[in-house]
GROMACS .gro file of C-alpha atoms in nm:
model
  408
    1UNK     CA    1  -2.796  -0.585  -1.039
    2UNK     CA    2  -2.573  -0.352  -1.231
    3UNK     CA    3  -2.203  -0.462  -1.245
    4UNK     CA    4  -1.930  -0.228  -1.141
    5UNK     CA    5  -1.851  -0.031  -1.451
    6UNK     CA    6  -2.275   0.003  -1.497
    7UNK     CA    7  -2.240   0.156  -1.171
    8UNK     CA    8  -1.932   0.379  -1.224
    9UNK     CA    9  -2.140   0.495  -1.611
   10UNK     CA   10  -2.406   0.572  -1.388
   11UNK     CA   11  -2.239   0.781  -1.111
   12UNK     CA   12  -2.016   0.987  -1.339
   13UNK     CA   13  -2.302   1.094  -1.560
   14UNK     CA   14  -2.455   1.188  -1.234
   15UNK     CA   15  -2.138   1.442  -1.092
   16UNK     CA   16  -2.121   1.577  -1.456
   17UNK     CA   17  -2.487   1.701  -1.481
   18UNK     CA   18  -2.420   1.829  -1.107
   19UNK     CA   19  -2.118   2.025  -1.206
   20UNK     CA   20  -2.273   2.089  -1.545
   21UNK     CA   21  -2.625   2.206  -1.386
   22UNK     CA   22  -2.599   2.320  -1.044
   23UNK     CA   23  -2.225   2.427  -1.004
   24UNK     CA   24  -2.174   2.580  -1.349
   25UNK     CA   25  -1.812   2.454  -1.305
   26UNK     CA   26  -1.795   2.403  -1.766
   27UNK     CA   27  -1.452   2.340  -1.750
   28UNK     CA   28  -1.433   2.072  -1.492
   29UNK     CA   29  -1.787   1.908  -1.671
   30UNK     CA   30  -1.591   1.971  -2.009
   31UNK     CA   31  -1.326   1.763  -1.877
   32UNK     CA   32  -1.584   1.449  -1.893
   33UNK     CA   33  -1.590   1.448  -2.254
   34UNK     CA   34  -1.341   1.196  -2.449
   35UNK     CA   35  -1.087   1.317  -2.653
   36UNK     CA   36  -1.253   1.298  -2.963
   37UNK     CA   37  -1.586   1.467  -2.851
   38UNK     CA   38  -1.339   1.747  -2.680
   39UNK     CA   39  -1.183   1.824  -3.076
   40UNK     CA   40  -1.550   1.905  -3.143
   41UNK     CA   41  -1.664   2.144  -2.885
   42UNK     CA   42  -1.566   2.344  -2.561
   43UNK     CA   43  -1.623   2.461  -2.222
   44UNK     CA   44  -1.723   2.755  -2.374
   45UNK     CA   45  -1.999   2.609  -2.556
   46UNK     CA   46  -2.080   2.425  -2.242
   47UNK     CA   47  -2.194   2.754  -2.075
   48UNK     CA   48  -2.349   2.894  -2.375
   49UNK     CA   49  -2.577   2.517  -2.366
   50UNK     CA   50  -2.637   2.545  -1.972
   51UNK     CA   51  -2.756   2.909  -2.006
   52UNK     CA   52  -2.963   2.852  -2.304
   53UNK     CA   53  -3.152   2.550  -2.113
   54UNK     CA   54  -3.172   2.754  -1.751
   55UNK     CA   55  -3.352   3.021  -2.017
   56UNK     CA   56  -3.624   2.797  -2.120
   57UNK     CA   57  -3.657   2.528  -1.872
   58UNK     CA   58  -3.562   2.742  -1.503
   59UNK     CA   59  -3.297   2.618  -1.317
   60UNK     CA   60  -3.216   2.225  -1.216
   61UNK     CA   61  -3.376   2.065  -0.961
   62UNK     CA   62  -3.275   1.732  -0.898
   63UNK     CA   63  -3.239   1.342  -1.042
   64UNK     CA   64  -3.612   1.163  -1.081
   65UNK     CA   65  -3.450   0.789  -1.192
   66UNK     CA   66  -3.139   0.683  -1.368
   67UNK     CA   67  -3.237   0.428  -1.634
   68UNK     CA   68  -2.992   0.282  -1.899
   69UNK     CA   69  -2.985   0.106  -2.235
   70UNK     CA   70  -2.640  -0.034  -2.374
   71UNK     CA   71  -2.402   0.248  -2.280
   72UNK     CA   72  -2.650   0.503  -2.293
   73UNK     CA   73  -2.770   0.629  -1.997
   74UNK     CA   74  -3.132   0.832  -1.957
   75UNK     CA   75  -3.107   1.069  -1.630
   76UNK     CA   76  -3.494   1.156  -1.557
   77UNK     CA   77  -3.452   1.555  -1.488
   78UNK     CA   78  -3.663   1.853  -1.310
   79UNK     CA   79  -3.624   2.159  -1.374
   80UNK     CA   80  -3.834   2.420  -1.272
   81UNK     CA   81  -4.046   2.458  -1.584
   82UNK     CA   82  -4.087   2.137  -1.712
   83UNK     CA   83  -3.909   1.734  -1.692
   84UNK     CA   84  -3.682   1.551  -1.953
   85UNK     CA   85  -3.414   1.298  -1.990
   86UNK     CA   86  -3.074   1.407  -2.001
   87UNK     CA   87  -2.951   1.123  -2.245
   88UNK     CA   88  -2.550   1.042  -2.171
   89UNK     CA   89  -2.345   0.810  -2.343
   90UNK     CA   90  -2.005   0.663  -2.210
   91UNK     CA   91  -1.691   0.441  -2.377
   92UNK     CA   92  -1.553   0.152  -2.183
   93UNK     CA   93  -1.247   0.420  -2.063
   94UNK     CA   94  -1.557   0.608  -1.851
   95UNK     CA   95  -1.580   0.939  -2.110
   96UNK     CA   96  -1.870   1.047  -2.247
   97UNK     CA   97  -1.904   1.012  -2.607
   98UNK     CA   98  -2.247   1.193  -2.659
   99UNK     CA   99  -2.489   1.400  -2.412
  100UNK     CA  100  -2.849   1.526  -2.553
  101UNK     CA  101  -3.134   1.659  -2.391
  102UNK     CA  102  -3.492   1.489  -2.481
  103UNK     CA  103  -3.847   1.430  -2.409
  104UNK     CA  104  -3.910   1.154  -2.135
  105UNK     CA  105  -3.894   0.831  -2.222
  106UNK     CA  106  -4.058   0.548  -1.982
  107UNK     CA  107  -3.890   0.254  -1.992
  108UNK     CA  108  -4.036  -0.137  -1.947
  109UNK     CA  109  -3.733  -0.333  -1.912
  110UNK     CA  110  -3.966  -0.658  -1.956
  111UNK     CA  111  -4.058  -0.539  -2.293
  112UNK     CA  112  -3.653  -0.503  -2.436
  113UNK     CA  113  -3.600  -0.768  -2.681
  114UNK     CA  114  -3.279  -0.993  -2.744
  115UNK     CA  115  -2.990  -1.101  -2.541
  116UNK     CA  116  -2.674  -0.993  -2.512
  117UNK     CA  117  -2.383  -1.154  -2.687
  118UNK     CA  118  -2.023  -1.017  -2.669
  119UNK     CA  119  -1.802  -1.098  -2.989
  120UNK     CA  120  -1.385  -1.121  -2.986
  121UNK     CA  121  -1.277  -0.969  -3.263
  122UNK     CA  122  -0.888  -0.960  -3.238
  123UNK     CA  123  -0.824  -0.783  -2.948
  124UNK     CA  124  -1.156  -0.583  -2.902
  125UNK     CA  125  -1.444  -0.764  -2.710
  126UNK     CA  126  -1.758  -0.614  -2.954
  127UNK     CA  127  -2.030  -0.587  -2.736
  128UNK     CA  128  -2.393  -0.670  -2.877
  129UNK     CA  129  -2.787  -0.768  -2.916
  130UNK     CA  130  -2.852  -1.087  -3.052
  131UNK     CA  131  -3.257  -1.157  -3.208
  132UNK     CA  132  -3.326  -1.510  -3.223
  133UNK     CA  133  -3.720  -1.596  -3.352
  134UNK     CA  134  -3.848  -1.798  -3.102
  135UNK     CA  135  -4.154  -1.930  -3.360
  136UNK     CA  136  -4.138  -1.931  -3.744
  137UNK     CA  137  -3.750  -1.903  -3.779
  138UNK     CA  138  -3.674  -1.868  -4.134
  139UNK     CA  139  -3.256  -1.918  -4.018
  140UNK     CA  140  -3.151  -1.616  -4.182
  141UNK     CA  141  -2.930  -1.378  -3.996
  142UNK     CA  142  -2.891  -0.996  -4.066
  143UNK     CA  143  -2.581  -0.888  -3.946
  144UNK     CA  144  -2.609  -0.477  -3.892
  145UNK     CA  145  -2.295  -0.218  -4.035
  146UNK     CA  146  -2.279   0.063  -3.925
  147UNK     CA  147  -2.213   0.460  -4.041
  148UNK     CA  148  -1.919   0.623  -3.965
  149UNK     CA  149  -1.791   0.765  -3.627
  150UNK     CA  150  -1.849   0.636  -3.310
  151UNK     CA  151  -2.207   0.453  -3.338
  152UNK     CA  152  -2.414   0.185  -3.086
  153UNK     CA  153  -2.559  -0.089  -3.186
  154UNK     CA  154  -2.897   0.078  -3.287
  155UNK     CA  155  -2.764   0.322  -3.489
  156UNK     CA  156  -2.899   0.606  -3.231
  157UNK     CA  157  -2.953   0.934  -3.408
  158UNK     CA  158  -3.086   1.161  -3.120
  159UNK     CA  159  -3.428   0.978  -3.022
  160UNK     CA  160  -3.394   0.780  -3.358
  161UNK     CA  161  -3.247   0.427  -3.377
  162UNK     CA  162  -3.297   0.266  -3.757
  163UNK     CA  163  -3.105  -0.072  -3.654
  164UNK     CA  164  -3.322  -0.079  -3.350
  165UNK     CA  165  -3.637  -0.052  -3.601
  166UNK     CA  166  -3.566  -0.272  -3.829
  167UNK     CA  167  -3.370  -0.545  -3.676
  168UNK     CA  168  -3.721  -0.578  -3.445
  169UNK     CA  169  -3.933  -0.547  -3.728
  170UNK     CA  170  -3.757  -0.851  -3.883
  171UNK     CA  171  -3.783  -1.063  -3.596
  172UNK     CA  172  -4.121  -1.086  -3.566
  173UNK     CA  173  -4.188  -1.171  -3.913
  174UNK     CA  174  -3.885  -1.475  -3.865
  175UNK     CA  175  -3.559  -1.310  -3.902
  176UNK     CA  176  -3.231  -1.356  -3.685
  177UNK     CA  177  -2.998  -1.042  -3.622
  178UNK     CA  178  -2.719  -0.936  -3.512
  179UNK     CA  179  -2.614  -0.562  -3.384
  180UNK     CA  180  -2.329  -0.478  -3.199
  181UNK     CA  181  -2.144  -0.117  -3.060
  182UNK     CA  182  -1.875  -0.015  -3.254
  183UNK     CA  183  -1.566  -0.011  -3.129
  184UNK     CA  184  -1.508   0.346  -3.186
  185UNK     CA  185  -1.751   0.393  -2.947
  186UNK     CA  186  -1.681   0.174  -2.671
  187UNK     CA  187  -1.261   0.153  -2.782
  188UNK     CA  188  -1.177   0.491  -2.918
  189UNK     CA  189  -0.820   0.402  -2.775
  190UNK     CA  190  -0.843   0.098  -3.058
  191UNK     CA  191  -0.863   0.352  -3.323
  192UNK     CA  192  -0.523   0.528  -3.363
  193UNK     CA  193  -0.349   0.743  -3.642
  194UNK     CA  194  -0.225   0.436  -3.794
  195UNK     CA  195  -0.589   0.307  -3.861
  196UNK     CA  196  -0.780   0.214  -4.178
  197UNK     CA  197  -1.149   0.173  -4.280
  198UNK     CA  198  -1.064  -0.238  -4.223
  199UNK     CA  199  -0.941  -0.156  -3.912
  200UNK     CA  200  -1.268   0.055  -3.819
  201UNK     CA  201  -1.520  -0.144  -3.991
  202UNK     CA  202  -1.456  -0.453  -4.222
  203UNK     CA  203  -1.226  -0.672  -3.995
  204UNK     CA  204  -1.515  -0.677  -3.691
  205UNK     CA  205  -1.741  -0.767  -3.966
  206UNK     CA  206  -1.486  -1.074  -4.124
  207UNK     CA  207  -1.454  -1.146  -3.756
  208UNK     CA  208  -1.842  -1.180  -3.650
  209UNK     CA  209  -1.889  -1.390  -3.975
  210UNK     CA  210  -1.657  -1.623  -3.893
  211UNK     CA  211  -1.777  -1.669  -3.481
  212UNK     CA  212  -2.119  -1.737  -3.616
  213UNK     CA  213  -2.001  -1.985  -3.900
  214UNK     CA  214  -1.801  -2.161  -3.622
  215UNK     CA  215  -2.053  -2.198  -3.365
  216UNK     CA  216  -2.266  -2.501  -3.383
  217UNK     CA  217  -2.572  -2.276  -3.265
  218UNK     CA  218  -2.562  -2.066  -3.566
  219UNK     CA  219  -2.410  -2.265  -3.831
  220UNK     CA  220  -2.711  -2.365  -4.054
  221UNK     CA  221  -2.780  -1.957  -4.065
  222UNK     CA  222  -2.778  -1.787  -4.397
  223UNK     CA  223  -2.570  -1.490  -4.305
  224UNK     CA  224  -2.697  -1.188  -4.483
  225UNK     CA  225  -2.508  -0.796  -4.433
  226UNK     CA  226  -2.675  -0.478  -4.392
  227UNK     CA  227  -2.482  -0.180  -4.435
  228UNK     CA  228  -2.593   0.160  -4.371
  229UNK     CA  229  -2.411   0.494  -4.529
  230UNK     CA  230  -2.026   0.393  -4.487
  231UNK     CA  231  -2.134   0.064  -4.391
  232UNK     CA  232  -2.344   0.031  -4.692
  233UNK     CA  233  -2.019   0.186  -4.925
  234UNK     CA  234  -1.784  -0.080  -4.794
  235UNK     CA  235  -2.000  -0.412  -4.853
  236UNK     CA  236  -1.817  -0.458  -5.177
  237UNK     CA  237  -1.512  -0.492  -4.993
  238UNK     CA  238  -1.638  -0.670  -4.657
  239UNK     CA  239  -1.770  -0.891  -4.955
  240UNK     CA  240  -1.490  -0.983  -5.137
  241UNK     CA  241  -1.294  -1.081  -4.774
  242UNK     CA  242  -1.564  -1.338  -4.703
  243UNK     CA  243  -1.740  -1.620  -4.887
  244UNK     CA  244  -1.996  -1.694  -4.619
  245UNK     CA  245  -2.246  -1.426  -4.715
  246UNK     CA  246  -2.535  -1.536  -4.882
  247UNK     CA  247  -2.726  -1.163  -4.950
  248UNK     CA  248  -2.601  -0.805  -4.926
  249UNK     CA  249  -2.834  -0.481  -4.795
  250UNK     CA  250  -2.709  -0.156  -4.903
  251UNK     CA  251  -2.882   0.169  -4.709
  252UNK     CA  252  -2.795   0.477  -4.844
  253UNK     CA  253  -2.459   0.359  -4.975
  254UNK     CA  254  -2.202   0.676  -5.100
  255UNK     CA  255  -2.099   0.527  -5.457
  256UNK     CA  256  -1.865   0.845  -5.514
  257UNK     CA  257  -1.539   0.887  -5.331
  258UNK     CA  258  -1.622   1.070  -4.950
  259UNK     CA  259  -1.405   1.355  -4.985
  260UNK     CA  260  -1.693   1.475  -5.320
  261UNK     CA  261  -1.995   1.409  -5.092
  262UNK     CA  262  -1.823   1.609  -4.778
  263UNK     CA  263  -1.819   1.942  -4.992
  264UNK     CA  264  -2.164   1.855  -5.140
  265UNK     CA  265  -2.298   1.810  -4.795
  266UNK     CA  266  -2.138   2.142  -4.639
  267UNK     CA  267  -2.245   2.328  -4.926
  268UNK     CA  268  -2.637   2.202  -4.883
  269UNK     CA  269  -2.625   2.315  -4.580
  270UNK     CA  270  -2.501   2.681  -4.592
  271UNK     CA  271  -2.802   2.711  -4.856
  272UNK     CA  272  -3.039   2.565  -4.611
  273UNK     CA  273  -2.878   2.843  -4.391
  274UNK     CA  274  -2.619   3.074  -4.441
  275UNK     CA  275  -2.450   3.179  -4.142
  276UNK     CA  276  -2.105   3.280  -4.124
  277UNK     CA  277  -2.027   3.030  -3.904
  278UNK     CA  278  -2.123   2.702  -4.193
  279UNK     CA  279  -1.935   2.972  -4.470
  280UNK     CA  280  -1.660   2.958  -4.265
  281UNK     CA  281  -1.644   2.577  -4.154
  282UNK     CA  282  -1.710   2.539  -4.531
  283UNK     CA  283  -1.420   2.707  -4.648
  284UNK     CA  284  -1.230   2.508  -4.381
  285UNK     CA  285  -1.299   2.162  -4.473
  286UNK     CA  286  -1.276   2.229  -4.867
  287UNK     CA  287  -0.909   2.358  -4.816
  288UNK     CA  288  -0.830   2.056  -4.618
  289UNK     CA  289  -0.992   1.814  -4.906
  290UNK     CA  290  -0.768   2.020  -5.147
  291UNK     CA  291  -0.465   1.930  -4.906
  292UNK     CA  292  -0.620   1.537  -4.945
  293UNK     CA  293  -0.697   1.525  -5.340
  294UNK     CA  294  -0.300   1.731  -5.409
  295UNK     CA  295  -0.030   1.513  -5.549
  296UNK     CA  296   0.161   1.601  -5.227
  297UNK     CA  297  -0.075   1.439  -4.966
  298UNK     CA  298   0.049   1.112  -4.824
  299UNK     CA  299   0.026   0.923  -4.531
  300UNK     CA  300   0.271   1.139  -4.330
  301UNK     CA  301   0.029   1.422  -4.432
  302UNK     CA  302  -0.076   1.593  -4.065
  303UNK     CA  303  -0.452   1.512  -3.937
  304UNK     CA  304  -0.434   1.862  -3.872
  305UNK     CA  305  -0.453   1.951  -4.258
  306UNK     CA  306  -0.733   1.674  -4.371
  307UNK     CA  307  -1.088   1.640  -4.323
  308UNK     CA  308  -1.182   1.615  -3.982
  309UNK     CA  309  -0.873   1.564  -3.847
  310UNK     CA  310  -0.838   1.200  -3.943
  311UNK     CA  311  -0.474   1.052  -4.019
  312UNK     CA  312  -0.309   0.992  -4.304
  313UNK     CA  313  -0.351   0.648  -4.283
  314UNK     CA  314  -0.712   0.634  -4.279
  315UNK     CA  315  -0.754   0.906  -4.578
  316UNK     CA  316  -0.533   0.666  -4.801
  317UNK     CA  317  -0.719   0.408  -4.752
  318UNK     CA  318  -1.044   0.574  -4.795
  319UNK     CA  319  -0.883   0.706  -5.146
  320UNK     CA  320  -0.741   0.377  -5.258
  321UNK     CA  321  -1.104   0.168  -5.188
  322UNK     CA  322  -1.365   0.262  -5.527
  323UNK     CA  323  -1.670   0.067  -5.420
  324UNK     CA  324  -1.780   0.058  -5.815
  325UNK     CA  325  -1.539  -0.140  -5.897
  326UNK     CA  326  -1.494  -0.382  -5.664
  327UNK     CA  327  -1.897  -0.408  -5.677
  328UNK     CA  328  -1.843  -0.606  -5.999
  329UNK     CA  329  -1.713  -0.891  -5.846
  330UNK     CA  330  -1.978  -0.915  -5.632
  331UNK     CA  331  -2.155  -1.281  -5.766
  332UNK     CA  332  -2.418  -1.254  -5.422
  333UNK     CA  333  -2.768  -1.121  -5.444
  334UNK     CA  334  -2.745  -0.732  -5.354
  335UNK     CA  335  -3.064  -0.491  -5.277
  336UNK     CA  336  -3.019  -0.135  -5.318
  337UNK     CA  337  -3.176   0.127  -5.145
  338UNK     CA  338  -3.181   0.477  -5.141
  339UNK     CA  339  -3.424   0.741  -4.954
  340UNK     CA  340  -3.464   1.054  -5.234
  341UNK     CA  341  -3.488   1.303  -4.931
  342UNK     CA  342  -3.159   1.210  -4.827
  343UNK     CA  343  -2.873   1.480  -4.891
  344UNK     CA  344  -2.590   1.319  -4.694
  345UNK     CA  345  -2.598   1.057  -4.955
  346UNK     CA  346  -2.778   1.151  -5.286
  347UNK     CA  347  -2.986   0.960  -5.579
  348UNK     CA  348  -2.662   1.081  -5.795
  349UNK     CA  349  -2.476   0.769  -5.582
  350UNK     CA  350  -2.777   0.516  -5.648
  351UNK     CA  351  -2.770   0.598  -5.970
  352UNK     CA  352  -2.431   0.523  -5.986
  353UNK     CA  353  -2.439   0.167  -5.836
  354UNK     CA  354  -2.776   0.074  -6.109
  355UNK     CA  355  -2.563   0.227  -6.409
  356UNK     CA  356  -2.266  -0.025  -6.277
  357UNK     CA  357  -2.470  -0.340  -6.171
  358UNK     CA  358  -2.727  -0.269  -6.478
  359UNK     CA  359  -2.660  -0.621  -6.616
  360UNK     CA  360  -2.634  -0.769  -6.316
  361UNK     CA  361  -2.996  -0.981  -6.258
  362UNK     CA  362  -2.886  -1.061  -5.891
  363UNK     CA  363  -2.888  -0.681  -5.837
  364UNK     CA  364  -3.239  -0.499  -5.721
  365UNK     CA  365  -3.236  -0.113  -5.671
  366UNK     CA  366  -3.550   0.041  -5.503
  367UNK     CA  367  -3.583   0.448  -5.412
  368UNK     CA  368  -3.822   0.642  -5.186
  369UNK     CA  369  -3.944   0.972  -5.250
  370UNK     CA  370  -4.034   1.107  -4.903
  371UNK     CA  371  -3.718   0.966  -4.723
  372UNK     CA  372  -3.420   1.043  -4.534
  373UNK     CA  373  -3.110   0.940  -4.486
  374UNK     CA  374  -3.283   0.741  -4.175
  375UNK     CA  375  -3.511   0.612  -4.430
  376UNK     CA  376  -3.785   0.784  -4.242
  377UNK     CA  377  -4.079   0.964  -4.388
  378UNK     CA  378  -4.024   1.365  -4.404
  379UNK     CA  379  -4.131   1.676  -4.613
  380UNK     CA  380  -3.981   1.979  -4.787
  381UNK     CA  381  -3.594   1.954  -4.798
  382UNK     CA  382  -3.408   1.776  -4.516
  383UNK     CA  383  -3.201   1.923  -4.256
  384UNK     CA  384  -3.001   1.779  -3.969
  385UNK     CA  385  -3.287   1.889  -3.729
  386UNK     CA  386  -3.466   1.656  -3.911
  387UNK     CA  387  -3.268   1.388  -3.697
  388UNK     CA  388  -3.393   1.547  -3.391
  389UNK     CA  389  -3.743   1.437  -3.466
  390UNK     CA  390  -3.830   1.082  -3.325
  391UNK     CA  391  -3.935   0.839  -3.598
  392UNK     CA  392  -3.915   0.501  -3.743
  393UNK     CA  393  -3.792   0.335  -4.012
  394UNK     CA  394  -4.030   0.339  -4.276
  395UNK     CA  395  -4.255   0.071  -4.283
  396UNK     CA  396  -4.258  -0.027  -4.685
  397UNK     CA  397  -3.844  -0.058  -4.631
  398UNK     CA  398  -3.886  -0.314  -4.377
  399UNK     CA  399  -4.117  -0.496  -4.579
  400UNK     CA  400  -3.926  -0.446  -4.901
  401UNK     CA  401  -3.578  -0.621  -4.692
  402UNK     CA  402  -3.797  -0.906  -4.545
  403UNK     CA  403  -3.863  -0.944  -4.924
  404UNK     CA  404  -3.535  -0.958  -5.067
  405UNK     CA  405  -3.423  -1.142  -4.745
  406UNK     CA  406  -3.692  -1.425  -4.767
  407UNK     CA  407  -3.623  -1.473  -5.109
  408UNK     CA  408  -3.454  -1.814  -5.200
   0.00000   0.00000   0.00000
């Protein structure tokens, strides 16, 4: 039976693909969108979507089934010309964080794996999957971090969800996990100007650490950390606030500071295509790093001026964290990874984090040559269309963190 906010996710994805769809009303359907998914588009681009889809698909028929997975939910469309899911996502305050259009996907509830477990951490109730081996239960639990922005508990990418991948993966070969939706997804409210990466990221971690250290259920656990991109950058730090983690995971970790790989990235892709449109945003965001790296920024600085328009507050403390340093004091084993394809973060910061750990014998450091920043398998240079193609997580990475996790 869903409960009454499933049912009011559900019925508010429904009236905004019926304004969206059949009424063309863009500004009232633009309205739907949370604050911080409103800073990135507009009702404009609304109509320019809605008439691009009516072009290839023919125009909306009706609703087939409503199915749902965490916050996301999967509204089974026909249109004249073809079917697909209209994927939605909400945030506990009923806006929608992220709407994509994809190929169907049948569901078999019986077949979803895990149970949910919901995690206080301070104020926030972190809402999550928990994996629990039912035979050949090695007691070591993986506890997932995320990106940045607003991310669930799988990681989704478009039809892609790594945590998903390999957090299954590991349980059947005897491995406990732990993944949970960020509260920047499902508490953007939580996140203010005053915030910090802590505040976004390392305090939930501290926080689920301790609950499972405390509970007599879990207690005899190894607890192990997986970070991914950002979450991968800031295990030094989650690290050095907690003395209960046995092994650390790093997935495409940035070892240089963010505002270096921002440019990188934006210049990639206006080579990959040059439109005016990336030349300009380009331009844009490398006069607002300027504004960040000048001897005048400071935490007063206005979002308005910095990279995508985050506060003062959470710049500094982006700017006052160097992962390589903090690193050294790491006395835990740590495995490395790093996908070669990947130009979000690039083998410049893995080589980075082998030059700084390279006497360090607890420290392993494995790269793949046909990988992304997903760590899935790809060819030619990579592109953020890339993402839109559904894969998995690479098999010989799963394999290669069982590995390091089984490990005594």
């Amino acid at each position: 039976m869903l409960s009454f906010a499933q049912n009011q996710h559900k019925e508010t994805g429904e009236v905004f693909i019926k304004l969206l769809l059949q009424e063309k009303n863009y500004e009232k359907a633009y309205a739907f969108f949370d604050e911080s998914v409103k800073s990135k588009i507009s009702s404009a681009l609304l109509k320019t979507t809605e008439q691009q889809l009516e072009n290839q698909l023919g125009k909306f028929n009706n609703i087939i089934e409503i199915n749902n997975e965490n916050s996301t939910y999967f509204y089974y469309a026909d249109f004249e010309k073809m079917k697909l899911d209209i994927k939605i996502t909400l945030n506990e305050a009923n806006k929608i964080m992220g709407f994509f259009f994809s190929p169907h996907r049948e569901f078999n509830k019986k077949n979803l794996l895990g149970s949910d477990l919901n995690i206080k951490s301070d104020n926030i109730t972190l809402k999550g999957t928990i994996l629990i081996p039912e035979k050949n239960n090695l007691k070591k639990l993986v506890i997932f971090v995320h990106g940045s922005g607003p991310q669930d508990r799988d990681e989704t990418i478009y039809e892609n969800k790594p945590f998903k991948d390999i957090a299954e993966s590991l349980y059947q070969k005897g491995i406990a996990s732990y993944r949970f939706d960020k509260k920047t997804l499902t508490n953007p409210e939580s996140f203010n100007d005053k915030s910090t990466i802590d505040d976004e990221v390392t305090n939930d971690i501290v926080n689920i650490i301790t609950y499972f250290k405390e509970n007599d259920q879990y207690a005899a656990y190894e607890i192990i950390l997986l970070g991914h991109s950002l979450g991968a950058n800031l295990m030094p730090r989650i690290a050095g606030k907690s003395a209960q983690i046995s092994k650390l995971i790093l997935l495409a970790g940035n070892a240089r500071p963010l505002e270096k790989l921002i440019a990188e990235q934006y210049d990639y892709l206006y080579k990959q295509n040059p439109s005016p449109e990336l030349q300009e945003a380009a331009k844009k965001i490398k006069e607002q790093i300027t504004v960040l790296t000048s001897k005048s920024f400071n935490v007063n600085t206005p979002k308005e001026e910095l990279p995508f328009n985050l506060s003062g507050y959470y710049w500094k403390s982006v700017l006052d964290y160097n992962p390589l340093k903090e690193v050294k004091n790491v006395k835990i084993p740590m495995l490395i990874l790093q996908g070669e394809r990947d130009y979000q973060v690039t083998m410049e910061d893995f080589e980075l984090w082998k030059s700084t750990l390279k006497n360090n014998k607890k420290a392993s450091f494995i790269s793949y040559p046909t990988l992304n920043h997903l760590f899935m398998n790809g060819e030619n240079a990579s592109e953020p269309k890339e993402y839109m193609i559904k894969g998995n997580v690479d098999e010989k990475v799963i394999n290669d963190i069982y590995n390091f996790i089984e490990k005594n």
